[in-house]
Amino acid sequence: MLAEEQPQAPLGPKASLQELHFEIEQLDSEYAHVLDNEHYEEFLDFFVEDCLYRVVPRENHLLHLPIAAIHCESKGMIKDRVYAARESTMAEPRTLRHFISNVRVLEVGDEAIRAEANVLIVQTMINRMTDILLSGFYLDRIVRSDGRLRFKERLCIYDSLLLPTSLIAPV
Amino acid sequence: MLAEEQPQAPLGPKASLQELHFEIEQLDSEYAHVLDNEHYEEFLDFFVEDCLYRVVPRENHLLHLPIAAIHCESKGMIKDRVYAARESTMAEPRTLRHFISNVRVLEVGDEAIRAEANVLIVQTMINRMTDILLSGFYLDRIVRSDGRLRFKERLCIYDSLLLPTSLIAPV
Amino acid sequence: MLAEEQPQAPLGPKASLQELHFEIEQLDSEYAHVLDNEHYEEFLDFFVEDCLYRVVPRENHLLHLPIAAIHCESKGMIKDRVYAARESTMAEPRTLRHFISNVRVLEVGDEAIRAEANVLIVQTMINRMTDILLSGFYLDRIVRSDGRLRFKERLCIYDSLLLPTSLIAPV
């Protein structure tokens, strides 16, 4: 078992809900920063080994349909995805920017924190104006592992039924 | 007089501005969540009985013109509006998503807290990409009623002079 | 030397990171409010005399290229810019709205706080819908001066290579 998988109380003894909320906002801000700058090695560090990362249309999520734009059942699968994103030479260069807001802590359990946040991602391609890539929300299971909060599960549930064909990188 | 209308100090004895600010952000995040998921029964709970809820173009607001896209002078009128939104079969299905940020507490009075926040609402219709529905700001009078913060007054003041004809649901 | 230039510890003795973070969020929210309402006199107050304010494409920032949409090396230059924005009669009237989120405190030094935040600015012109003007991030050096946080340096680094030709007012 890796060090980061040692279970720790997600909410420390003295942490208030407000402090926890602040920590989750910081986690989301760092997450946004890492993806907006394509720091994919650091992106991997946001997840524990045994994790779930999915990018799925809201309709499919509500109807429990399995189809997802991205589906990774482990950190290894996320690593593969990141490699594909980096090596893809077919994709036109673009800059993404994440706006993660309205964090809601749903449950502070013994094993994980369940939280939600709205997300708007805009995309700028070379010589074009900035467009909306997707809107949606993150649905998370967060654990404290190896001294910081990490995702046991992060679902990015987006509002459009259209798959953005350009969705190659993680979001 | 209903229980929820008992006046209570909006700012508790030990609450700091930072704590109050946090509470208002949580209020806005819950509000966003409830509307984005069309939980209109819960939406009603954000208001006290004797309330004002208006959705009004910025120009009209600045010039004190009465025309508004939505005008409700009581919780009963909001209820009617919500009923209309739910029963309207003419409207194409869509998903809204609220991004409420940059909360500013303007005044903490004996009877109410005056606060403001920027809001961006995006809209996704079936088989279309996500578009901006409106940008603007909320101008609020918030009271503590029946154990939680509620709106005595919420104005949604939007930047465009164009009325989004598709604006049926509350925002 | 002006009163506001007296050096003060950016982080007070009792302030926690969370409190500082909250203060910076408030600074950004006030900044957004002032620009969205074209209160340019108050906008000037966000800067110390000896300051740097630049609006620059991300590409140029990454490559250390000097070209910027706005470049002001002092408060006096910002004043000139604001005057130009106010007196420009060629520009079609528009309303801007700033969404500043995902603040990250990078360093709390003896002389300044380095911080970053994502920004989305939307623009509404008369009789048009609301569009994205730009997305990007602020890269700041913040000091405590004359009793409040002010910018020693604020860079607005935007994602598009296209200069929005309509960018006249500060952002």
XYZ file of C-alpha atoms in Angstrom:
513
model
C 0.000 0.000 0.000
C 1.332 3.386 -0.963
C 1.832 6.086 1.616
C -0.787 8.251 0.023
C -3.388 5.563 0.480
C -3.174 5.495 4.262
C -6.628 6.481 5.425
C -6.764 9.729 7.351
C -9.680 11.617 8.816
C -10.848 13.876 5.976
C -11.854 16.534 8.446
C -9.122 17.212 11.012
C -10.085 17.598 14.685
C -10.147 21.373 14.733
C -11.309 22.090 11.208
C -14.630 23.878 10.900
C -16.917 23.523 7.917
C -15.700 26.929 6.791
C -12.059 25.822 6.908
C -12.861 22.635 5.013
C -14.782 24.641 2.436
C -11.773 26.897 2.017
C -9.497 23.893 1.543
C -11.778 22.482 -1.158
C -11.878 25.837 -2.942
C -8.092 25.864 -2.899
C -8.042 22.316 -4.253
C -10.317 23.388 -7.115
C -8.255 26.487 -7.819
C -5.052 24.463 -8.004
C -6.815 21.917 -10.208
C -7.932 24.693 -12.561
C -4.448 26.154 -12.647
C -2.771 22.856 -13.406
C -5.122 22.007 -16.275
C -5.143 25.534 -17.724
C -1.363 25.346 -17.899
C -1.251 21.738 -19.107
C 0.817 20.616 -16.145
C -0.381 17.051 -16.531
C 2.144 15.463 -14.173
C 0.781 17.591 -11.369
C -2.744 16.814 -12.521
C -2.121 13.145 -11.737
C -1.262 14.091 -8.151
C -4.837 15.234 -7.573
C -5.975 11.613 -7.586
C -5.339 8.652 -5.297
C -4.278 5.396 -6.984
C -7.637 3.697 -6.722
C -9.892 6.383 -8.154
C -12.624 7.160 -10.634
C -12.452 10.070 -13.072
C -15.266 10.505 -15.556
C -16.391 13.257 -17.924
C -20.007 12.522 -18.717
C -23.030 14.304 -20.224
C -25.632 15.298 -17.630
C -28.346 13.327 -19.402
C -26.313 10.131 -19.196
C -25.469 10.807 -15.564
C -29.134 11.342 -14.633
C -30.230 8.208 -16.502
C -27.269 6.151 -15.199
C -26.147 5.480 -18.759
C -22.546 4.284 -18.988
C -21.352 6.319 -21.991
C -18.780 8.946 -21.059
C -16.466 11.276 -22.959
C -13.653 10.237 -20.625
C -13.737 7.225 -18.312
C -10.792 6.319 -16.094
C -11.087 3.762 -13.310
C -7.591 4.208 -11.917
C -4.719 6.640 -11.787
C -2.996 4.479 -14.402
C -5.849 5.049 -16.825
C -5.688 8.795 -16.188
C -1.970 8.622 -16.948
C -2.714 6.986 -20.293
C -5.284 9.632 -21.062
C -2.857 12.403 -20.259
C -0.228 10.779 -22.457
C -2.741 10.640 -25.329
C -3.609 14.289 -24.810
C 0.036 15.314 -24.855
C 1.022 13.231 -27.847
C -1.989 14.047 -29.982
C -0.634 16.010 -32.904
C -3.965 16.138 -34.673
C -5.479 18.612 -32.287
C -5.259 22.313 -32.988
C -3.512 24.166 -30.165
C -5.880 25.775 -27.726
C -5.947 27.309 -24.272
C -8.538 26.204 -21.773
C -9.591 28.215 -18.743
C -11.592 26.792 -15.841
C -13.946 28.800 -13.659
C -14.891 26.651 -10.696
C -17.325 28.273 -8.295
C -20.244 27.768 -5.941
C -18.637 24.890 -4.051
C -21.087 22.955 -1.892
C -19.980 20.448 0.739
C -22.639 17.719 0.659
C -21.371 15.345 3.323
C -18.365 14.992 5.589
C -18.126 11.251 6.158
C -15.564 9.140 7.977
C -13.948 8.055 4.747
C -14.598 10.853 2.296
C -16.049 14.271 1.761
C -18.714 14.543 -0.893
C -18.731 17.919 -2.599
C -20.040 19.643 -5.688
C -19.026 22.750 -7.628
C -20.178 24.453 -10.790
C -17.678 24.689 -13.617
C -17.479 26.775 -16.764
C -14.656 26.004 -19.182
C -13.846 28.381 -22.006
C -11.536 27.622 -24.894
C -9.415 29.906 -27.023
C -8.001 28.638 -30.288
C -5.300 30.431 -32.223
C -6.640 33.437 -34.098
C -10.131 32.956 -32.730
C -12.107 34.570 -29.975
C -12.846 32.772 -26.738
C -15.805 30.354 -26.710
C -17.570 28.274 -24.114
C -16.302 24.700 -24.222
C -18.663 23.381 -21.603
C -20.662 24.183 -18.500
C -21.514 21.657 -15.844
C -20.587 20.561 -12.372
C -18.046 18.458 -10.551
C -19.338 15.752 -8.248
C -16.523 14.642 -5.976
C -15.432 12.200 -3.315
C -12.450 13.802 -1.649
C -10.067 12.143 0.787
C -7.150 13.412 2.820
C -4.186 11.407 1.615
C -0.500 11.963 2.148
C -1.059 15.368 3.718
C -3.437 16.955 1.244
C -6.893 16.606 -0.218
C -7.124 14.370 -3.274
C -9.889 12.958 -5.406
C -11.099 9.455 -4.776
C -13.708 10.262 -7.378
C -14.207 13.260 -9.634
C -17.085 13.309 -12.084
C -17.261 16.223 -14.507
C -20.904 16.256 -15.557
C -21.507 18.625 -18.450
C -24.791 20.126 -19.589
C -24.646 19.594 -23.336
C -25.688 16.412 -25.048
C -23.187 17.250 -27.757
C -19.790 15.768 -27.155
C -17.242 18.467 -27.815
C -15.244 16.597 -30.426
C -12.272 18.636 -29.415
C -12.297 17.240 -25.900
C -8.957 15.520 -25.738
C -7.342 16.847 -22.603
C -8.816 16.177 -19.163
C -11.107 18.903 -17.822
C -47.332 35.985 11.795
C -45.474 32.980 10.510
C -42.566 31.556 12.439
C -40.147 32.399 9.675
C -41.087 36.052 9.892
C -39.911 36.525 13.465
C -37.201 39.135 13.238
C -33.762 37.903 14.226
C -30.440 39.668 14.267
C -29.038 39.092 10.786
C -25.517 39.008 12.159
C -25.224 36.732 15.193
C -23.216 37.923 18.217
C -20.023 36.094 17.400
C -20.144 36.171 13.609
C -17.370 38.049 11.901
C -17.736 39.694 8.510
C -15.793 36.793 7.071
C -18.230 34.270 8.541
C -21.211 36.247 7.275
C -19.611 36.472 3.852
C -19.152 32.716 3.855
C -22.797 32.207 4.805
C -23.948 34.423 1.938
C -21.720 32.558 -0.512
C -23.285 29.324 0.676
C -26.741 30.843 0.246
C -25.879 31.792 -3.332
C -24.405 28.384 -4.068
C -27.530 26.622 -2.792
C -29.673 29.050 -4.777
C -27.700 28.259 -7.942
C -27.985 24.541 -7.297
C -31.724 24.636 -6.720
C -32.430 26.606 -9.900
C -29.982 24.650 -12.053
C -31.799 21.494 -11.019
C -35.290 22.998 -11.269
C -36.080 22.273 -7.635
C -38.676 25.011 -7.552
C -40.266 24.005 -4.237
C -36.910 24.561 -2.557
C -36.468 27.767 -4.512
C -39.527 29.196 -2.746
C -37.858 28.554 0.612
C -35.182 31.112 -0.212
C -37.721 33.899 0.259
C -39.678 35.188 3.257
C -43.448 35.636 2.757
C -43.327 39.383 2.363
C -40.629 39.741 -0.269
C -39.679 41.294 -3.567
C -38.161 39.313 -6.441
C -37.455 41.109 -9.702
C -35.508 40.325 -12.865
C -34.865 43.650 -14.529
C -32.627 45.093 -17.258
C -29.794 47.212 -15.876
C -30.906 50.240 -17.889
C -34.371 50.141 -16.338
C -32.893 49.669 -12.887
C -30.568 52.656 -13.271
C -33.375 54.872 -14.605
C -35.906 53.574 -12.044
C -38.181 52.388 -14.842
C -40.776 49.878 -13.681
C -40.630 47.373 -16.563
C -39.195 44.018 -15.514
C -38.905 40.585 -17.087
C -40.148 39.076 -13.827
C -41.830 41.024 -11.031
C -43.056 39.293 -7.879
C -44.110 41.257 -4.791
C -44.749 38.284 -2.550
C -43.873 34.645 -2.107
C -47.323 33.845 -3.504
C -46.489 35.597 -6.744
C -43.187 33.697 -6.961
C -45.177 30.486 -6.487
C -47.419 31.417 -9.431
C -44.375 32.168 -11.539
C -42.796 28.849 -10.687
C -46.052 27.072 -11.555
C -46.094 28.831 -14.925
C -42.490 27.833 -15.548
C -43.184 24.225 -14.722
C -46.403 23.938 -16.726
C -45.176 25.787 -19.805
C -45.116 23.191 -22.542
C -44.211 25.707 -25.224
C -40.648 26.099 -24.044
C -37.911 23.942 -25.477
C -36.134 21.984 -22.760
C -32.931 23.589 -21.582
C -30.431 23.409 -18.760
C -29.381 26.572 -16.988
C -26.199 26.921 -14.973
C -25.532 29.800 -12.585
C -22.088 31.149 -11.733
C -22.446 33.491 -8.787
C -19.233 35.129 -7.680
C -17.593 38.238 -6.281
C -20.021 38.618 -3.379
C -19.851 42.004 -1.685
C -21.503 42.745 1.659
C -22.674 46.347 1.394
C -24.270 46.885 4.794
C -25.036 44.851 7.867
C -28.070 46.589 9.342
C -30.280 45.751 12.294
C -33.002 44.420 10.056
C -31.267 43.181 6.938
C -27.957 42.627 5.205
C -27.537 44.338 1.878
C -25.299 42.409 -0.482
C -24.387 42.177 -4.128
C -22.889 39.449 -6.324
C -22.082 39.088 -9.992
C -23.933 36.390 -11.891
C -23.370 34.678 -15.212
C -26.049 32.287 -16.409
C -25.385 29.971 -19.313
C -27.994 27.934 -21.118
C -27.744 24.637 -22.947
C -30.544 23.543 -25.256
C -30.857 20.044 -26.650
C -28.445 19.416 -29.492
C -26.881 22.832 -29.170
C -23.727 24.145 -27.590
C -23.787 26.179 -24.388
C -24.546 29.910 -24.721
C -24.632 32.852 -22.376
C -28.204 33.545 -21.271
C -27.373 36.626 -19.270
C -24.776 38.414 -17.198
C -25.613 40.813 -14.428
C -25.711 41.108 -10.674
C -27.910 40.286 -7.739
C -28.825 43.111 -5.385
C -30.165 41.617 -2.165
C -31.730 42.327 1.183
C -31.083 39.245 3.261
C -32.632 38.434 6.633
C -32.094 35.635 9.104
C -35.446 33.922 9.357
C -36.373 30.572 10.864
C -32.747 29.593 11.344
C -31.266 30.447 7.981
C -30.589 33.339 5.639
C -33.435 34.177 3.251
C -34.182 36.903 0.767
C -36.385 39.778 1.782
C -35.495 41.187 -1.604
C -33.556 39.766 -4.537
C -33.155 41.808 -7.692
C -31.477 40.124 -10.645
C -30.271 43.043 -12.738
C -29.047 41.917 -16.150
C -26.801 43.787 -18.535
C -28.582 43.334 -21.833
C -31.413 45.524 -23.024
C -32.704 42.534 -24.944
C -35.149 40.479 -22.991
C -34.196 36.863 -23.475
C -37.546 35.684 -24.825
C -36.753 32.297 -23.473
C -36.680 33.562 -19.906
C -39.490 31.602 -18.329
C -37.984 30.064 -15.241
C -36.728 32.208 -12.370
C -33.030 33.005 -12.452
C 6.748 60.210 0.001
C 3.002 59.798 0.076
C 1.289 58.264 3.064
C 0.094 55.353 1.005
C 3.629 54.408 0.147
C 4.726 53.738 3.699
C 5.724 50.106 3.719
C 3.596 47.914 5.957
C 3.686 44.196 6.574
C 1.416 42.726 3.905
C 0.309 39.988 6.262
C -0.664 41.311 9.692
C 0.553 39.477 12.816
C -2.626 37.554 13.438
C -3.824 37.045 9.896
C -4.034 33.466 8.727
C -3.676 32.432 5.105
C -7.432 31.992 5.030
C -7.989 35.559 6.222
C -5.521 36.918 3.687
C -7.184 34.902 0.960
C -10.530 36.374 1.977
C -9.086 39.896 1.850
C -7.735 39.321 -1.661
C -11.088 37.971 -2.812
C -12.708 41.108 -1.453
C -10.125 43.232 -3.247
C -10.939 41.461 -6.511
C -14.674 41.795 -5.964
C -14.369 45.527 -5.338
C -12.118 45.829 -8.380
C -14.713 44.061 -10.520
C -17.479 46.252 -9.152
C -15.608 49.478 -9.786
C -14.766 48.586 -13.392
C -18.190 47.147 -14.195
C -19.705 50.435 -13.063
C -17.043 52.622 -14.711
C -16.055 54.233 -11.412
C -12.642 55.095 -12.749
C -11.646 57.466 -9.942
C -12.028 54.600 -7.484
C -10.205 52.320 -9.909
C -7.110 54.487 -9.537
C -7.194 53.906 -5.780
C -6.478 50.219 -6.310
C -2.892 51.062 -7.277
C 0.037 52.553 -5.419
C 1.868 55.458 -7.122
C 4.806 53.428 -8.310
C 3.035 50.550 -9.999
C 2.777 48.443 -13.120
C -0.506 47.690 -14.842
C -0.442 45.693 -18.048
C -3.022 43.918 -20.206
C -1.096 41.439 -22.301
C -1.780 38.381 -24.480
C -0.745 35.127 -22.823
C 1.558 34.251 -25.716
C 3.490 37.493 -25.324
C 3.666 37.014 -21.562
C 5.059 33.480 -21.911
C 7.624 34.567 -24.513
C 8.512 37.764 -22.600
C 7.503 39.858 -25.602
C 6.920 43.505 -24.764
C 3.757 44.170 -26.803
C 0.712 44.800 -24.615
C -2.836 46.011 -25.214
C -2.431 48.334 -22.222
C 0.880 49.233 -20.593
C 1.055 51.644 -17.655
C 4.224 52.040 -15.579
C 2.793 54.405 -13.004
C -0.473 55.563 -11.502
C -0.172 58.687 -13.645
C -0.184 56.583 -16.812
C -3.245 54.698 -15.569
C -4.912 58.075 -14.996
C -4.215 59.041 -18.611
C -5.613 55.751 -19.819
C -8.760 56.197 -17.789
C -9.152 59.720 -19.168
C -8.855 58.348 -22.706
C -11.440 55.681 -21.964
C -13.875 58.194 -20.576
C -13.433 60.754 -23.346
C -13.483 58.308 -26.237
C -16.620 59.120 -28.184
C -15.822 56.688 -30.948
C -16.580 53.655 -28.860
C -20.047 52.158 -28.865
C -21.511 52.046 -25.363
C -21.131 48.706 -23.658
C -21.370 47.099 -20.251
C -18.549 44.890 -19.010
C -18.916 42.317 -16.257
C -15.953 40.690 -14.492
C -16.007 37.229 -12.978
C -12.861 36.822 -10.899
C -12.493 33.442 -9.276
C -10.100 30.708 -8.180
C -7.737 33.050 -6.338
C -4.387 31.478 -5.492
C -1.913 33.046 -3.087
C 1.512 32.210 -4.505
C 3.815 33.842 -1.972
C 3.520 35.993 1.117
C 6.760 37.935 1.149
C 8.019 40.709 3.386
C 7.282 43.349 0.798
C 4.433 41.986 -1.252
C 1.977 39.168 -1.727
C 2.064 37.420 -5.060
C -1.325 36.120 -6.119
C -3.171 34.873 -9.169
C -6.844 34.618 -10.118
C -8.769 33.537 -13.176
C -10.897 36.157 -14.879
C -13.713 36.004 -17.396
C -14.990 39.291 -18.768
C -18.218 39.419 -20.727
C -19.432 42.380 -22.708
C -22.934 43.520 -23.580
C -23.443 46.089 -26.310
C -26.709 47.883 -26.900
C -29.265 45.701 -28.627
C -26.969 42.728 -28.639
C -26.658 39.623 -26.528
C -23.828 39.166 -24.065
C -20.501 37.889 -25.443
C -17.181 36.872 -23.988
C -14.706 39.734 -24.211
C -11.791 37.808 -22.809
C -10.673 35.034 -20.507
C -7.366 34.988 -18.743
C -5.763 35.496 -15.382
C -4.503 38.253 -13.144
C -0.937 37.991 -11.896
C -0.497 40.376 -8.981
C 1.932 41.885 -6.528
C -0.204 43.209 -3.697
C 0.932 45.457 -0.866
C -0.765 46.798 2.219
C -0.698 50.550 1.823
C -2.595 53.245 3.700
C -4.766 50.710 5.483
C -5.865 48.495 2.622
C -4.529 46.114 0.000
C -3.446 47.748 -3.258
C -1.717 46.629 -6.408
C 1.979 47.217 -6.800
C 1.602 45.237 -9.985
C -1.421 43.846 -11.780
C -0.989 41.972 -15.038
C -4.122 40.923 -16.893
C -2.928 38.109 -19.121
C -5.582 37.083 -21.635
C -5.793 33.868 -23.597
C -6.552 35.104 -27.080
C -3.915 36.221 -29.535
C -6.506 38.520 -31.042
C -6.508 41.933 -29.513
C -10.098 42.874 -28.838
C -10.122 46.112 -30.835
C -12.842 47.331 -28.551
C -10.582 47.191 -25.525
C -10.465 50.807 -24.484
C -11.350 50.758 -20.822
C -9.117 49.065 -18.274
C -10.053 45.500 -17.395
